[in-house]
């Protein structure tokens, strides 16, 4: 069976990564968390003082240092998920902090950052057999992907999910701060000049506000099987 490209886009904390990871595991595809790539760049910028006091990116200082940033993924046999490495350092926990969350949207809106990340993402997926989630996978990275999904949920539901995730990792933050961050990221992601967050014209829309994780995973599996069955069906004579 031909391996296809699967693009999953949507708002922050709406379960894209959970869906994508589960599907990739079940069908034997490679999973790439593009959000983690932007978070890793953000962590690099924070560590190197590349934000001003107002939280703006010091683009003139960051651009020449992009060549210093190497982002890789390694499969973790204990969690059965890929971990993110920044210049060879495991940073999976650090990139999920609220501090990184509060700074990642401005980084992701910088044109030269997006250009660099998109090039890496396209190289990863050129052979198909990949599940990739992010903000512009179906519109910019893989506009010809055979399966495109756009996921959303209410801001309050997404904030609660993010809160629960941080608590489970021993990194609790006030719910009100997380909700504020979710709303701010929504605005920045949908209003940035380069590759704003929007559904691709041919994307399937999924509001999972009231769905369990198993329910959304099964829904996605059904969409994958539908595309594969459609592509392998014999042509009418």
PDB file of N, CA and C in Angstrom, residues 2-7 122 125 128 136-148 200 202 227 230-231:
ATOM      1  N   UNK A   2       0.531   2.188  -0.852  1.00  0.00           N
ATOM      2  CA  UNK A   2       1.286   3.428  -0.911  1.00  0.00           C
ATOM      3  C   UNK A   2       1.179   4.184   0.409  1.00  0.00           C
ATOM      4  N   UNK A   3       2.314   4.703   0.874  1.00  0.00           N
ATOM      5  CA  UNK A   3       2.314   5.492   2.095  1.00  0.00           C
ATOM      6  C   UNK A   3       1.964   6.940   1.760  1.00  0.00           C
ATOM      7  N   UNK A   4       1.073   7.515   2.537  1.00  0.00           N
ATOM      8  CA  UNK A   4       0.600   8.864   2.267  1.00  0.00           C
ATOM      9  C   UNK A   4       1.189   9.853   3.271  1.00  0.00           C
ATOM     10  N   UNK A   5       0.917  11.128   3.034  1.00  0.00           N
ATOM     11  CA  UNK A   5       1.309  12.192   3.956  1.00  0.00           C
ATOM     12  C   UNK A   5       0.062  12.682   4.679  1.00  0.00           C
ATOM     13  N   UNK A   6       0.148  12.791   6.006  1.00  0.00           N
ATOM     14  CA  UNK A   6      -0.991  13.197   6.822  1.00  0.00           C
ATOM     15  C   UNK A   6      -0.640  14.483   7.552  1.00  0.00           C
ATOM     16  N   UNK A   7      -1.417  15.528   7.313  1.00  0.00           N
ATOM     17  CA  UNK A   7      -1.173  16.853   7.904  1.00  0.00           C
ATOM     18  C   UNK A   7      -2.281  17.172   8.902  1.00  0.00           C
ATOM     19  N   UNK A 122       9.768  19.711   5.299  1.00  0.00           N
ATOM     20  CA  UNK A 122       9.550  19.169   3.958  1.00  0.00           C
ATOM     21  C   UNK A 122      10.558  18.084   3.630  1.00  0.00           C
ATOM     22  N   UNK A 125       9.507  14.811   5.227  1.00  0.00           N
ATOM     23  CA  UNK A 125       8.320  14.149   4.705  1.00  0.00           C
ATOM     24  C   UNK A 125       8.300  13.891   3.220  1.00  0.00           C
ATOM     25  N   UNK A 128       6.845  10.478   2.041  1.00  0.00           N
ATOM     26  CA  UNK A 128       5.551  10.017   2.522  1.00  0.00           C
ATOM     27  C   UNK A 128       5.707   9.162   3.765  1.00  0.00           C
ATOM     28  N   UNK A 136       0.650  25.060  10.081  1.00  0.00           N
ATOM     29  CA  UNK A 136       0.547  25.349   8.647  1.00  0.00           C
ATOM     30  C   UNK A 136       0.969  24.159   7.797  1.00  0.00           C
ATOM     31  N   UNK A 137       0.761  22.955   8.318  1.00  0.00           N
ATOM     32  CA  UNK A 137       1.230  21.768   7.599  1.00  0.00           C
ATOM     33  C   UNK A 137       0.416  21.548   6.322  1.00  0.00           C
ATOM     34  N   UNK A 138      -0.906  21.667   6.433  1.00  0.00           N
ATOM     35  CA  UNK A 138      -1.753  21.442   5.260  1.00  0.00           C
ATOM     36  C   UNK A 138      -1.798  22.607   4.298  1.00  0.00           C
ATOM     37  N   UNK A 139      -1.430  23.804   4.769  1.00  0.00           N
ATOM     38  CA  UNK A 139      -1.490  24.981   3.901  1.00  0.00           C
ATOM     39  C   UNK A 139      -0.150  25.351   3.291  1.00  0.00           C
ATOM     40  N   UNK A 140       0.950  25.114   4.014  1.00  0.00           N
ATOM     41  CA  UNK A 140       2.268  25.557   3.549  1.00  0.00           C
ATOM     42  C   UNK A 140       3.273  24.426   3.386  1.00  0.00           C
ATOM     43  N   UNK A 141       3.399  23.581   4.407  1.00  0.00           N
ATOM     44  CA  UNK A 141       4.439  22.543   4.374  1.00  0.00           C
ATOM     45  C   UNK A 141       4.090  21.446   3.373  1.00  0.00           C
ATOM     46  N   UNK A 142       2.874  20.896   3.500  1.00  0.00           N
ATOM     47  CA  UNK A 142       2.432  19.835   2.599  1.00  0.00           C
ATOM     48  C   UNK A 142       1.055  20.162   2.018  1.00  0.00           C
ATOM     49  N   UNK A 143       0.981  21.127   1.098  1.00  0.00           N
ATOM     50  CA  UNK A 143      -0.318  21.482   0.520  1.00  0.00           C
ATOM     51  C   UNK A 143      -0.942  20.349  -0.295  1.00  0.00           C
ATOM     52  N   UNK A 144      -0.129  19.355  -0.687  1.00  0.00           N
ATOM     53  CA  UNK A 144      -0.645  18.231  -1.470  1.00  0.00           C
ATOM     54  C   UNK A 144      -0.848  16.972  -0.625  1.00  0.00           C
ATOM     55  N   UNK A 145      -0.841  17.116   0.688  1.00  0.00           N
ATOM     56  CA  UNK A 145      -1.043  15.955   1.563  1.00  0.00           C
ATOM     57  C   UNK A 145      -2.365  15.270   1.243  1.00  0.00           C
ATOM     58  N   UNK A 146      -2.346  13.942   1.251  1.00  0.00           N
ATOM     59  CA  UNK A 146      -3.559  13.186   0.923  1.00  0.00           C
ATOM     60  C   UNK A 146      -4.633  13.303   2.001  1.00  0.00           C
ATOM     61  N   UNK A 147      -4.230  13.489   3.243  1.00  0.00           N
ATOM     62  CA  UNK A 147      -5.191  13.649   4.335  1.00  0.00           C
ATOM     63  C   UNK A 147      -4.823  14.881   5.152  1.00  0.00           C
ATOM     64  N   UNK A 148      -5.767  15.821   5.244  1.00  0.00           N
ATOM     65  CA  UNK A 148      -5.559  17.034   6.025  1.00  0.00           C
ATOM     66  C   UNK A 148      -6.683  17.159   7.049  1.00  0.00           C
ATOM     67  N   UNK A 200      -6.862  24.453   5.740  1.00  0.00           N
ATOM     68  CA  UNK A 200      -6.723  24.311   4.292  1.00  0.00           C
ATOM     69  C   UNK A 200      -8.113  24.133   3.708  1.00  0.00           C
ATOM     70  N   UNK A 202      -9.296  22.073   1.724  1.00  0.00           N
ATOM     71  CA  UNK A 202      -9.755  20.687   1.630  1.00  0.00           C
ATOM     72  C   UNK A 202      -9.528  19.908   2.928  1.00  0.00           C
ATOM     73  N   UNK A 227      -9.353   7.371   3.271  1.00  0.00           N
ATOM     74  CA  UNK A 227      -8.470   7.875   2.217  1.00  0.00           C
ATOM     75  C   UNK A 227      -7.738   6.730   1.542  1.00  0.00           C
ATOM     76  N   UNK A 230     -10.065   4.752  -0.624  1.00  0.00           N
ATOM     77  CA  UNK A 230     -10.409   5.520  -1.822  1.00  0.00           C
ATOM     78  C   UNK A 230      -9.286   5.464  -2.855  1.00  0.00           C
ATOM     79  N   UNK A 231      -8.039   5.590  -2.388  1.00  0.00           N
ATOM     80  CA  UNK A 231      -6.899   5.617  -3.284  1.00  0.00           C
ATOM     81  C   UNK A 231      -6.589   4.255  -3.897  1.00  0.00           C
TER      82      UNK A 231
END
